[in-house]
XYZ file of C-alpha atoms in Angstrom:
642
model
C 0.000 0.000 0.000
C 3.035 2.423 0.955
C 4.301 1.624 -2.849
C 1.073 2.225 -4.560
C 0.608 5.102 -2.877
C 4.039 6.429 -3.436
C 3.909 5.686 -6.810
C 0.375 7.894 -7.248
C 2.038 10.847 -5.849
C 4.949 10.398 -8.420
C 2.740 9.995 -11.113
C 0.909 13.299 -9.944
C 3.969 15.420 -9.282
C 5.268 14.114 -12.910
C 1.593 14.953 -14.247
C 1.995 18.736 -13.164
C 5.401 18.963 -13.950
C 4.698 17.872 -17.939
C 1.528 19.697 -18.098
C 3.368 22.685 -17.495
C 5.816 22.309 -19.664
C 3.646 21.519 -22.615
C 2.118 24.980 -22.068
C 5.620 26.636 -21.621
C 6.322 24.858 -25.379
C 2.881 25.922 -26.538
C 3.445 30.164 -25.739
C 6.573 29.678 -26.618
C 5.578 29.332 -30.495
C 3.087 32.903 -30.151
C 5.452 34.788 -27.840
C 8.803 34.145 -29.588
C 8.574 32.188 -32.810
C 5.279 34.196 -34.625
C 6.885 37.868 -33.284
C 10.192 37.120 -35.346
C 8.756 35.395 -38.456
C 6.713 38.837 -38.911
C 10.061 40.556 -37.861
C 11.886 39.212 -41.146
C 8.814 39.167 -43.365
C 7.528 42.738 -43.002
C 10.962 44.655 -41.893
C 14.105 42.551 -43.263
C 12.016 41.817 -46.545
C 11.001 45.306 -46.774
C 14.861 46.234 -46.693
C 15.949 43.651 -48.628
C 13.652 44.766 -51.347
C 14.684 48.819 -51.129
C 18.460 47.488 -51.578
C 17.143 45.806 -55.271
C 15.748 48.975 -55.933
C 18.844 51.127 -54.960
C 21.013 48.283 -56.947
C 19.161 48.667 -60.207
C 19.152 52.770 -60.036
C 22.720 52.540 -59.587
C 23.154 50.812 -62.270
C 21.204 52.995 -64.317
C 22.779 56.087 -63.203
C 26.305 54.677 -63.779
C 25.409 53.671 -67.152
C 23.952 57.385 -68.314
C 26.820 58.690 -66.559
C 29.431 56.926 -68.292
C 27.754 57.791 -71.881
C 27.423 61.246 -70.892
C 31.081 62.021 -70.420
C 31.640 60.352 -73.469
C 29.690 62.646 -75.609
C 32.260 64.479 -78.398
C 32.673 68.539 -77.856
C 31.967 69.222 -81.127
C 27.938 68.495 -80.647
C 25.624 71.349 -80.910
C 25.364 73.616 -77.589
C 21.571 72.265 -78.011
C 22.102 68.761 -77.941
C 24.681 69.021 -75.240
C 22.374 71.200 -72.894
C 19.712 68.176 -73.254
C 22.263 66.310 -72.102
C 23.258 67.778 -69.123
C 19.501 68.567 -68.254
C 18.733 64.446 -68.226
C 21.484 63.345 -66.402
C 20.860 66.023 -63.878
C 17.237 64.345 -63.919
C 18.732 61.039 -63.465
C 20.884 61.956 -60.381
C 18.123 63.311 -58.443
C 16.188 60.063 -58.743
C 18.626 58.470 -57.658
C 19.375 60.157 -54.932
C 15.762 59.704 -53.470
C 16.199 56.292 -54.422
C 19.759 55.958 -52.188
C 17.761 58.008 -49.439
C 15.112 55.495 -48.949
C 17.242 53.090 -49.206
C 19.365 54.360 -46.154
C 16.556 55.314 -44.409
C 14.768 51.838 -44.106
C 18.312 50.135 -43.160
C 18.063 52.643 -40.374
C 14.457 51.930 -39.267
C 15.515 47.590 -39.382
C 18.287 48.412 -37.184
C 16.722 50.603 -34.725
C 13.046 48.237 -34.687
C 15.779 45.000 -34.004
C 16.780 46.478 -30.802
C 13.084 45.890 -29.358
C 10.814 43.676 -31.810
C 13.508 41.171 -31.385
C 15.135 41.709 -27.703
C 11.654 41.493 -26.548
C 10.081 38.125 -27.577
C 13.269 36.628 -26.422
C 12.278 38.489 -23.021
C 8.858 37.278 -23.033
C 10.019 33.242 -23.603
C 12.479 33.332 -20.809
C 9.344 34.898 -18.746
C 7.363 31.967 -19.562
C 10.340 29.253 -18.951
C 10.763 30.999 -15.372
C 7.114 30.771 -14.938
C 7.962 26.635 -15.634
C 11.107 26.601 -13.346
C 8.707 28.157 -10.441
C 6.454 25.981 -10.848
C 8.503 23.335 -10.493
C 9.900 24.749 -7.431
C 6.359 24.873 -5.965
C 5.501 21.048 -6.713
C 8.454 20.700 -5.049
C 7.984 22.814 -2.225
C 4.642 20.882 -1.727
C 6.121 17.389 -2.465
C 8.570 18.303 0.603
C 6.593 16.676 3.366
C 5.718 13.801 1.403
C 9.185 13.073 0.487
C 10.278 13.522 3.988
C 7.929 10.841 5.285
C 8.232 8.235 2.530
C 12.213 8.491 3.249
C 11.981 7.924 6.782
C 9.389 4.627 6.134
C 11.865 3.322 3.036
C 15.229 3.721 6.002
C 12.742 1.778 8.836
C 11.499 -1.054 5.796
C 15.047 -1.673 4.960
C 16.118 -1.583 8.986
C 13.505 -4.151 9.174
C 14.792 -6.278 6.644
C 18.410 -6.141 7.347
C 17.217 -7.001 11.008
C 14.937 -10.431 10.061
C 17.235 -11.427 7.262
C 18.866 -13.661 9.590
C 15.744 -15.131 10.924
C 14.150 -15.842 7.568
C 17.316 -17.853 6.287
C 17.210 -19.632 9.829
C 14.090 -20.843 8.664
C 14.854 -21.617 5.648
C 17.420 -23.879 6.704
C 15.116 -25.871 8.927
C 12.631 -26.496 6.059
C 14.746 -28.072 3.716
C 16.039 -30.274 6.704
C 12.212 -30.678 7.709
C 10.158 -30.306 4.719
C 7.123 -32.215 6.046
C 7.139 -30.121 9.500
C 6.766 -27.235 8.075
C 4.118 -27.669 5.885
C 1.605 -24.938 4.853
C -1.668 -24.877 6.588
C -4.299 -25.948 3.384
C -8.010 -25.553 4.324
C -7.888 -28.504 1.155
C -6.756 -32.565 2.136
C -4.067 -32.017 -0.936
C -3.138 -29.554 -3.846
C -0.434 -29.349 -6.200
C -0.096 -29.644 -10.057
C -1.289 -32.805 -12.221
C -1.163 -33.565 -15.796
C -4.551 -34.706 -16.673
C -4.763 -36.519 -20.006
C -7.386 -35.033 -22.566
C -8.721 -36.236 -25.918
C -8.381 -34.150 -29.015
C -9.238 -34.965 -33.014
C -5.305 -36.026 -33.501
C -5.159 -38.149 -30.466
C -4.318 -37.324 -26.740
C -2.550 -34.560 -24.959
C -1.029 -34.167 -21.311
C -2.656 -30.986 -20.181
C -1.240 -29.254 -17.145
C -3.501 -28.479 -14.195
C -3.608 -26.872 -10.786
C -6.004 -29.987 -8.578
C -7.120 -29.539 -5.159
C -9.112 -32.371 -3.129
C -11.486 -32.588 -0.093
C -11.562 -35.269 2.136
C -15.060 -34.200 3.266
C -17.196 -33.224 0.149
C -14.671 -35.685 -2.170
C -14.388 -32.773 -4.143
C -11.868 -32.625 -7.068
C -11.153 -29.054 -8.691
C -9.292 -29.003 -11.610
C -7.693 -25.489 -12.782
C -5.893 -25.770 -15.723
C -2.641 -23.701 -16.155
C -0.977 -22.006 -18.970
C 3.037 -22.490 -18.507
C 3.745 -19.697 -20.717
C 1.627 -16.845 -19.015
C 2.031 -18.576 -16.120
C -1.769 -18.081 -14.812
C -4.939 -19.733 -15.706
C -5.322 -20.829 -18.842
C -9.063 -21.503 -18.911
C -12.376 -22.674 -16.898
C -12.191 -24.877 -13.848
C -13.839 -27.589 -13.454
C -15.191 -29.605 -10.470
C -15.981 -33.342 -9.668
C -17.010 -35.597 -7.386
C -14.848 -38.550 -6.711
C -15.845 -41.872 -7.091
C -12.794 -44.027 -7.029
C -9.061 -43.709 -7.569
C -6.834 -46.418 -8.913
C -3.101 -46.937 -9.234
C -1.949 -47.097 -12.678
C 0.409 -49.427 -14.206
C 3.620 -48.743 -15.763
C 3.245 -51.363 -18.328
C -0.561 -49.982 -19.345
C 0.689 -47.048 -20.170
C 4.118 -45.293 -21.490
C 3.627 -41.971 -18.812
C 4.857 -42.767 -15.053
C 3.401 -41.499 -12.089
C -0.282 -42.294 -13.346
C -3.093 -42.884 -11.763
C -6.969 -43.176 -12.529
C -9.858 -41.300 -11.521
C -13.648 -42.126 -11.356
C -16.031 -39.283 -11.120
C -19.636 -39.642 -9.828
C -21.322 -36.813 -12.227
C -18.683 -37.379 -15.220
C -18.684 -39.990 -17.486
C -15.502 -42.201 -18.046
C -11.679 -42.353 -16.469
C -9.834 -39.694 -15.990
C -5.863 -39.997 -16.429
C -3.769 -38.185 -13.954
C -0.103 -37.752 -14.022
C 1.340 -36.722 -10.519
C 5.285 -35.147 -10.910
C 6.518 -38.403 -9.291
C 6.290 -41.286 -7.392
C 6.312 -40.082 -3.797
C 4.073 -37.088 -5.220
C 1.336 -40.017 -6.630
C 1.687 -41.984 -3.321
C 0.597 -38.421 -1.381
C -2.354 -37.957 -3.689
C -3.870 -41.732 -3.324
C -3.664 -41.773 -0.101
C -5.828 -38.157 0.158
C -7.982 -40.056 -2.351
C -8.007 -43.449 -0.537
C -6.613 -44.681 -3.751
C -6.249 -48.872 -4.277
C -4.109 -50.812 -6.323
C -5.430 -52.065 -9.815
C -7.632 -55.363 -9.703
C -7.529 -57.784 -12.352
C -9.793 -58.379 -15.159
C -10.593 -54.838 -15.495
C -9.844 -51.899 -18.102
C -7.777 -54.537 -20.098
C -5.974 -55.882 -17.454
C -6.136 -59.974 -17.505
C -6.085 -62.347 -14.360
C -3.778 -65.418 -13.932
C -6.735 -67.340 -16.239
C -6.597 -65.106 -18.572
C -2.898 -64.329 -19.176
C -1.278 -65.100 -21.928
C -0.154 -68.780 -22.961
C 1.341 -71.128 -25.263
C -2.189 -72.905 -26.144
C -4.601 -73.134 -29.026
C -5.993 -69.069 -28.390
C -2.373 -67.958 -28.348
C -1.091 -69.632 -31.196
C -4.873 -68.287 -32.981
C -4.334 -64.795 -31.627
C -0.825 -65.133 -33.222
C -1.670 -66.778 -36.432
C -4.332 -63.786 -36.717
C -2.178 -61.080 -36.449
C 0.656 -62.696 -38.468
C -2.154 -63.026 -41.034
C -3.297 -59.394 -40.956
C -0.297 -58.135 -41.010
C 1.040 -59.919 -44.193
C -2.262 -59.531 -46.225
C -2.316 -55.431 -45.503
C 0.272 -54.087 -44.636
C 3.615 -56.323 -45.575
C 4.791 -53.133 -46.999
C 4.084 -50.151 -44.377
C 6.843 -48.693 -43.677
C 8.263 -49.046 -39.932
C 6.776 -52.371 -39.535
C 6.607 -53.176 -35.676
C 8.696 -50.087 -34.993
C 5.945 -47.738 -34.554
C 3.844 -48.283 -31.846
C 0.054 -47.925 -31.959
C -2.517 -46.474 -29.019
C -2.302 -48.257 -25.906
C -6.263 -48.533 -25.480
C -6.700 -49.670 -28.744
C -4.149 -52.442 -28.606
C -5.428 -53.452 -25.232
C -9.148 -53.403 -26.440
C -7.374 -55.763 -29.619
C -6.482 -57.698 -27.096
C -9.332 -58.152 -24.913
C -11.746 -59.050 -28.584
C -8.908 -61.722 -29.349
C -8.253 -63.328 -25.761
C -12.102 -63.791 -25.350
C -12.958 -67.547 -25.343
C -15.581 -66.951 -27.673
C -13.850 -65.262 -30.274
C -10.882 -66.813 -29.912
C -12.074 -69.781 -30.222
C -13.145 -69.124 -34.251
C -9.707 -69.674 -35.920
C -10.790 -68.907 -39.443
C -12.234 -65.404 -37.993
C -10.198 -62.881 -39.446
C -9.005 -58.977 -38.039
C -11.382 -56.955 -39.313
C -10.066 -54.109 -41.149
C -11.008 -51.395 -38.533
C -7.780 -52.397 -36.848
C -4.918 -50.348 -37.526
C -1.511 -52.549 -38.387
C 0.503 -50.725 -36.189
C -2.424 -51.953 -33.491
C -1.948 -55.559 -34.589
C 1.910 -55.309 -34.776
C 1.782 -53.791 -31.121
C -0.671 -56.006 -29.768
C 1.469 -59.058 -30.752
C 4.174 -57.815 -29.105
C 2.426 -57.518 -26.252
C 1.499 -60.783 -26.006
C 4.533 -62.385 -26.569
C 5.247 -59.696 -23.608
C 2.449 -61.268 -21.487
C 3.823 -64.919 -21.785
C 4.648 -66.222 -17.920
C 8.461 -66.216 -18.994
C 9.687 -65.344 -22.428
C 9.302 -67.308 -26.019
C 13.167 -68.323 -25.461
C 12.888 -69.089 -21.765
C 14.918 -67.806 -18.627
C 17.145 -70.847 -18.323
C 18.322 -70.810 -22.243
C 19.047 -66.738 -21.781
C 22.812 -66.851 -20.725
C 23.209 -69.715 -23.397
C 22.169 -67.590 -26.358
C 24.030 -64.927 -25.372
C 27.395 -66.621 -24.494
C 26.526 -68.054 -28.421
C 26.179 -64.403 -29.862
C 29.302 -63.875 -28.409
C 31.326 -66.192 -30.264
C 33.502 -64.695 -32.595
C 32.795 -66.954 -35.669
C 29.798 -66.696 -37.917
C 29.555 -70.096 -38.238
C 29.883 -71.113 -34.866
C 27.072 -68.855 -33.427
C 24.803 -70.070 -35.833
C 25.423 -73.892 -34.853
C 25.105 -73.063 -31.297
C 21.798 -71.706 -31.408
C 20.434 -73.933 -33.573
C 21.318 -76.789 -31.067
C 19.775 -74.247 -28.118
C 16.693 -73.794 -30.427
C 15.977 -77.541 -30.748
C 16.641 -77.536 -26.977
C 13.268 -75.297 -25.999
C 10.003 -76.896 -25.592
C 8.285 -77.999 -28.126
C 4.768 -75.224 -27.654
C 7.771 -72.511 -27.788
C 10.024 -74.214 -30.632
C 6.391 -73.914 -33.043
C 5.592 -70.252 -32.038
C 9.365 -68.960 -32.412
C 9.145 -70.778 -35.956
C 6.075 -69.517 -36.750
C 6.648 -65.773 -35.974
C 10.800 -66.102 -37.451
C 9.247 -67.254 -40.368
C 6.702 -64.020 -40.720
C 9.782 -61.467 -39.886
C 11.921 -63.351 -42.692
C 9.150 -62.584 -44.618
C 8.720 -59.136 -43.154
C 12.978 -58.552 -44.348
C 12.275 -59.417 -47.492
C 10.052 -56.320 -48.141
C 12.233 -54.020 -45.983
C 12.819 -51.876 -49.666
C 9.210 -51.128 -49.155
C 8.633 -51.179 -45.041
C 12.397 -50.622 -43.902
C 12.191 -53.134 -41.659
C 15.886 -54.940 -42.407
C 17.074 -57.669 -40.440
C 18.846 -55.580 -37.906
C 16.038 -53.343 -37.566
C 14.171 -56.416 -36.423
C 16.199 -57.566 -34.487
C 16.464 -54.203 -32.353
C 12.614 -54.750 -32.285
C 12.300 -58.387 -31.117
C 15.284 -58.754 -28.947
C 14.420 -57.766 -25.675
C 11.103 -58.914 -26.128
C 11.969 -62.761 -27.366
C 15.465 -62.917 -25.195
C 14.544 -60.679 -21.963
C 16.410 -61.662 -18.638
C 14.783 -63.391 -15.554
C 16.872 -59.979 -13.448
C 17.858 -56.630 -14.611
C 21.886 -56.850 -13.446
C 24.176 -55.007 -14.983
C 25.226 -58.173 -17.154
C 22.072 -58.228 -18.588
C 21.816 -54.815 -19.287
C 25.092 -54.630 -21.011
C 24.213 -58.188 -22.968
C 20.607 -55.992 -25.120
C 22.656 -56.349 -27.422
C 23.830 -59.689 -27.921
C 19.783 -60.519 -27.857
C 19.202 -58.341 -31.148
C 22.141 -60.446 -32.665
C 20.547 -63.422 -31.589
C 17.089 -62.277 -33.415
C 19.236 -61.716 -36.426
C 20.669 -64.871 -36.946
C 17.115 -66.494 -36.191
C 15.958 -64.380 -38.952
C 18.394 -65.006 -41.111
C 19.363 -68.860 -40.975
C 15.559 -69.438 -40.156
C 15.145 -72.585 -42.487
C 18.173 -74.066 -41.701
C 17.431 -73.685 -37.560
C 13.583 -75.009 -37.597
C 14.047 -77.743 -40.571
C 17.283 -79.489 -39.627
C 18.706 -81.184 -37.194
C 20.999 -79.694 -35.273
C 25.198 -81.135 -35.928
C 26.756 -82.440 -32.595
C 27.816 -79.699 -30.387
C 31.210 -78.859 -30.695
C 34.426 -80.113 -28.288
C 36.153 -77.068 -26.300
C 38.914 -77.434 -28.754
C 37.106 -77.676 -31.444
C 35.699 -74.588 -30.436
C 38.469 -72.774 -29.491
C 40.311 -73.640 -33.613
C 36.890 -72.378 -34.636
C 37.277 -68.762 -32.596
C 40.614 -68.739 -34.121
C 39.772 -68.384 -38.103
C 39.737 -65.274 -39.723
C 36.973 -64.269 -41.182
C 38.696 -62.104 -43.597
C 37.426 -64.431 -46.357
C 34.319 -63.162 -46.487
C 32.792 -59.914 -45.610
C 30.827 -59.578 -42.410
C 26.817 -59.768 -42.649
C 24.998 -57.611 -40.280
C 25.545 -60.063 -36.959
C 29.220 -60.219 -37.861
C 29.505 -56.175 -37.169
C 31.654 -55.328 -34.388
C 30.086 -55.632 -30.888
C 29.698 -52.711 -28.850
C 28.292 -52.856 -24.979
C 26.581 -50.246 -23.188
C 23.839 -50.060 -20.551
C 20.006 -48.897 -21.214
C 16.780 -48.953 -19.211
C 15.281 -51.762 -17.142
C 11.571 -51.363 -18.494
C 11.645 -53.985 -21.413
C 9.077 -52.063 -23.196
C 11.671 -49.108 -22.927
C 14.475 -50.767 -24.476
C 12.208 -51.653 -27.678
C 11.570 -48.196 -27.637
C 15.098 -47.294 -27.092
C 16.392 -49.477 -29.986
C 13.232 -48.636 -32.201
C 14.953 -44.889 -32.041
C 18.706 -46.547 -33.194
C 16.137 -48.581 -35.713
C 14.687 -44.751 -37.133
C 18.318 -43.475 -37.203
C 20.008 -46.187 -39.217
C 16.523 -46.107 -41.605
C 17.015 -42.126 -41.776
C 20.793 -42.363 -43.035
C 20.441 -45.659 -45.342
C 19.819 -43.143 -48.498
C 23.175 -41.744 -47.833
C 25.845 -44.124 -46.422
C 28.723 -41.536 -47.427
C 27.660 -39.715 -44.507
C 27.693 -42.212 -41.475
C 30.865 -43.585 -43.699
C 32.658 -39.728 -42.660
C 31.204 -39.600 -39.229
C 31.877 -43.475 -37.901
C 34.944 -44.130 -39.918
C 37.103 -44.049 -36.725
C 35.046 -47.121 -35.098
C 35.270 -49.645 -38.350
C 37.791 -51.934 -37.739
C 41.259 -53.202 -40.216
C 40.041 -55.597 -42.226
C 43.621 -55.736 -43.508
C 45.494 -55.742 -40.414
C 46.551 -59.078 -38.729
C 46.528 -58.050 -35.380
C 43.801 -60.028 -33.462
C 43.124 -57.274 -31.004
C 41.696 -55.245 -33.713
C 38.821 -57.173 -34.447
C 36.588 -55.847 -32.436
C 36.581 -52.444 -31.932
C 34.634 -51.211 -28.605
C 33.694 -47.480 -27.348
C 35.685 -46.016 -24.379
C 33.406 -46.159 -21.230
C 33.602 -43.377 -18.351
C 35.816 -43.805 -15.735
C 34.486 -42.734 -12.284
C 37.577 -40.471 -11.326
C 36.971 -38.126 -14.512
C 32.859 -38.103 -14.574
C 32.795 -34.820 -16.673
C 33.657 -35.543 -20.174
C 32.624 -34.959 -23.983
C 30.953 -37.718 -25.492
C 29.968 -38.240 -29.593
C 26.231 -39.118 -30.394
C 26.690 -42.692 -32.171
C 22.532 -42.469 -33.104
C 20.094 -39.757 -33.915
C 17.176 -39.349 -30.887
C 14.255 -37.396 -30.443
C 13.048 -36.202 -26.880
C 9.825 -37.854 -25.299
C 10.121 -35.463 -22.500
C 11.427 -32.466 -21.597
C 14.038 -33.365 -19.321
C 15.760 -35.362 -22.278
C 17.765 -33.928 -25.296
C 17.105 -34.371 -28.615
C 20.534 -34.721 -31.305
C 21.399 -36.301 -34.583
C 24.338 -38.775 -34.917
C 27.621 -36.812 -34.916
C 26.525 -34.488 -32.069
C 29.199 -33.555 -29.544
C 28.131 -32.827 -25.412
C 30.107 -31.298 -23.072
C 30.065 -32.026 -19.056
C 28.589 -36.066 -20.066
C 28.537 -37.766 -16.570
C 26.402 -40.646 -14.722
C 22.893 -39.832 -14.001
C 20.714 -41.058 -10.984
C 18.180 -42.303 -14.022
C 19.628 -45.882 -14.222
C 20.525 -46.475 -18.466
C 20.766 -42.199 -18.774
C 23.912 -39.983 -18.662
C 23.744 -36.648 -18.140
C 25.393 -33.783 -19.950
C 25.160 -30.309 -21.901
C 24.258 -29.417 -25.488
C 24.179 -25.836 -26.612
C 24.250 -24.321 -22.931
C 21.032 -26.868 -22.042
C 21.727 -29.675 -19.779
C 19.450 -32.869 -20.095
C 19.368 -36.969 -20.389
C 21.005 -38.689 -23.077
C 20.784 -42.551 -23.322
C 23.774 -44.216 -22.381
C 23.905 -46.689 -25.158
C 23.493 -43.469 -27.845
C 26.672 -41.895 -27.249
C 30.969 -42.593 -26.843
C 33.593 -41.287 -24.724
C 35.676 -38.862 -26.477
């Protein structure tokens, strides 16, 4: 109030102040500037036009003069007396002319000693006028001024003397954060991301929520980040239920579900993180989610290895293959969650599933079908290759020799049981044929592979081992892919003697050029979520897809991790990016991939990309560092040590 009311008697004082002025401006033009301009026109002009006149009589005179005196003596006495008599004439009008002339010169000076002394006289009387009233706005501003110093010296006594006790307390808050909470009339408040339905899909909108305990009141304000206010009407509810969310129903974290008494259908809130989520159910008395419901399948409904899951297999494989061989990112791109979970719930019902010639109808999207097959395979109790073969098939990527790896996993295919042996033929055999269109989908082997590995090959454990083996499973999809025929229609050879498998490490396999699971092997860490590392290696999949028109330009960027070909050393074979060390956690790392952000915290780069400050992150699978002054996530297995 002491501001605003400062600030009104400032804008007042200012007020008078230019008001004055503008007048002062205003006489200045009829006191000084019109008395002048009528100065030069009717005085100096009138001079300036007797001095033409004088100029062109003195000419004239001159000129009669000059012939005069040149007249011969021997002219009549007649002719010379008419002479004499008109230049006589001539010189008297001239000298009236020279008179006038002299006397208005005379009147200009004498007039510009007062017509022009005394405008000047009358401005400076109207800028004193100004300057005194300024001095009495300031005269009456005095007392004001006076008081309004002495409370700005006693506000800033004030705050020199509690500046101590304020950062007192703001010590013990953040060691206390929960004891000194604010006082809410409201059981919990705070922001949410509340998911909303538009024509193109679905949007996280951000809103300020408050809830009662007592009325079970839900308000929902939402709020413009850029204005930083409200960005349109509230809107109230009454709530019904609340329900955790889970992570693998839906790509956002934090999520939960709410049921409204007077509004239709679920709504999807995101809370900014765990412990943030755990606050608002228990306000809400939220539950965990209950089987069977919204998708979600019980223990007799999950996914199996019996006649519906080979149909609900067959199906997709079927739709996929009869519409959309050819669409391009194949399995890469994901479709809508509730679509692909509604998919699932039409084709895991006994009663459809149950009609194996039934085909997909064509209202379903491919990228629903690819997705919801994935998911299946993802809702098997263990995966398609089983826990106890995991190690196996990646100790067999590992081998050096092309030929070896490919007789070892043949042996470890024949090995599974026989339900899991006929559904890993049966889908190999639709993602050969899926490769061989990869001019029209882009889909190559690799790509597949990147796709299909961790869901196919996932570990029983997330260690660090199996994290850093991802991608020994996409090399394992590969050579399923690619030796398919040979794998499910022969029997496996005899497995190989330790010496006979340590000559076969020791070819070269300079004979031959290496295929696309011959490639040197690079490990590097990524995310636990198995439905994030798809997602992770469906990104390397888009990169390697966006640069495959123009090889010359990974060939410049990468050329410094291909390996000799020519040189004999056996250490160069495989050639292996330089991992952080822990005593030098600030670095600059290279950007092996291209990778778009899915949130804000993340950075988005192309392959080439330099960061500066790259060190460990708390996010297990993320590094942290700094691209063009912002500092986000990157994705550990994206980027190498300079």
């Amino acid at each position: 109030m002491c501001i605003a009311r400062s600030l009104q008697e400032f804008a007042t004082v200012l007020r008078n102040l230019e008001d004055e002025r503008i007048r002062m401006i205003e006489n200045a033009s009829e006191v000084l500037i019109t008395p002048l301009e009528k100065f030069r026109k009717e005085q100096i002009g009138a001079a300036k036009e007797a001095k033409k006149k004088y100029d062109k009589e003195t000419e004239k005179y001159c000129g009669i003069l000059e012939k005069h005196l040149n007249l011969s003596s021997k002219k009549k006495e007649s002719q010379l007396q008419e002479a004499d008599s008109q230049v006589d004439l001539v010189r008297q009008h001239f000298y009236e002319v020279s008179l006038e002339y002299v006397f208005k010169v005379q009147e200009v000076q004498e007039r510009k000693m007062f017509e022009f002394v005394e405008p000047l006289l009358a401005f400076l009387q109207g800028l004193f006028t100004f300057y005194h009233h300024g001095y009495e706005l300031a005269k009456d501003f005095g007392d004001f001024k006076t008081q309004l110093t002495i409370s700005i010296q006693n506000t800033r006594n004030r705050f020199e003397g509690t500046r101590s006790e304020v950062e007192s307390l703001m010590k013990k808050m953040k060691e206390n954060p929960l004891e000194h909470k604010t006082i809410s009339p409201y059981t919990m408040e705070g922001y949410l991301y509340v998911q909303e339905k538009r024509h193109f899909g679905t949007s996280w909108v951000k809103h300020y929520c408050t809830y009662q305990r007592d009325s079970k009141q839900i308000t929902m304000v939402p709020f413009d980040q850029k204005s930083g206010g409200k960005g349109g009407e509230d809107e109230s509810v009454t709530l019904k239920s609340c329900t955790r969310r889970k992570t693998d129903s839906i790509e956002k974290r934090f999520c939960f579900d709410v049921e409204a008494v007077d509004r239709p259908g679920v709504i999807t809130m995101q809370a900014l993180s765990e412990e943030d989520r755990r606050l608002w159910m228990e306000a809400m008395d939220g539950r965990e989610p209950v089987s069977n419901s919204s998708g979600k399948y019980s223990k007799n409904e999950a996914a199996q290895l019996d006649s519906i899951g080979f149909s609900i297999i067959r199906k997709c494989i079927h739709a996929v293959e009869t519409r959309g061989i050819n669409e391009q990112g194949l399995y890469r791109i994901v479709g809508v969650n509730s679509r692909v979970q509604k998919l699932l719930s039409v084709l895991m019902d006994p009663k459809t599933a149950s009609e194996t010639e039934t085909d997909i109808c064509a209202e379903w999207e491919i990228k629903t079908i690819t997705s919801a097959l994935k998911t299946y395979l993802r809702m098997l109790p263990g995966p398609l290759m089983m826990y106890q073969f995991q190690r196996s098939f990646i100790k067999a990527a590992k081998l050096e020799n092309q030929e070896s790896r490919v007789s070892e996993i043949h042996s470890l295919v024949h090995r599974l049981p026989e339900k899991n042996r006929q559904m890993l033929q049966l889908l190999m055999n639709h993602l050969a044929n899926v490769a061989n269109n990869h001019k029209q989908n882009l889909m190559t082997v690799a790509n597949l592979g990147v796709v299909f590995g961790p869901t196919l090959l996932r570990p029983q454990e997330e260690t660090v081992a199996a994290i850093m083996d991802i991608k020994f499973q996409n090399i394992v999809i590969e050579i399923l892919i690619e030796n398919h025929e040979k794998i499910f229609n022969t029997v496996p050879d005899m497995p190989l003697t330790n010496a006979q498998l340590h000559l076969s490490r020791k070819k070269s396999s300079d004979s031959k050029p290496p295929s696309c699971s011959e490639r040197p092997l690079t490990l590097f860490h990524t995310v636990q979520s198995t439905e994030k590392q798809e997602q992770r290696n469906s990104i390397i999949n888009s990169s390697l897809e966006s640069v495959s028109s123009n090889p010359n330009s990974i060939l410049n960027s990468s050329s410094s991790l291909q390996p000799n070909m020519n040189s004999s050393d056996p250490d160069l074979a495989v050639v292996k990016p330089t991992r952080p060390n822990s005593l030098t956690p600030f670095r600059k790392a290279k950007a092996l991939y291209a990778c778009k952000a899915e949130h804000d915290s993340e950075l988005s780069f192309t392959a080439g990309t330099v960061f500066d400050n790259v060190h460990p992150s708390q996010e297990p699978g993320w590094l942290e560092g700094t691209l063009n002054g912002k500092t986000g996530l990157i994705p550990e297995n994206y980027v190498e040590f300079l």
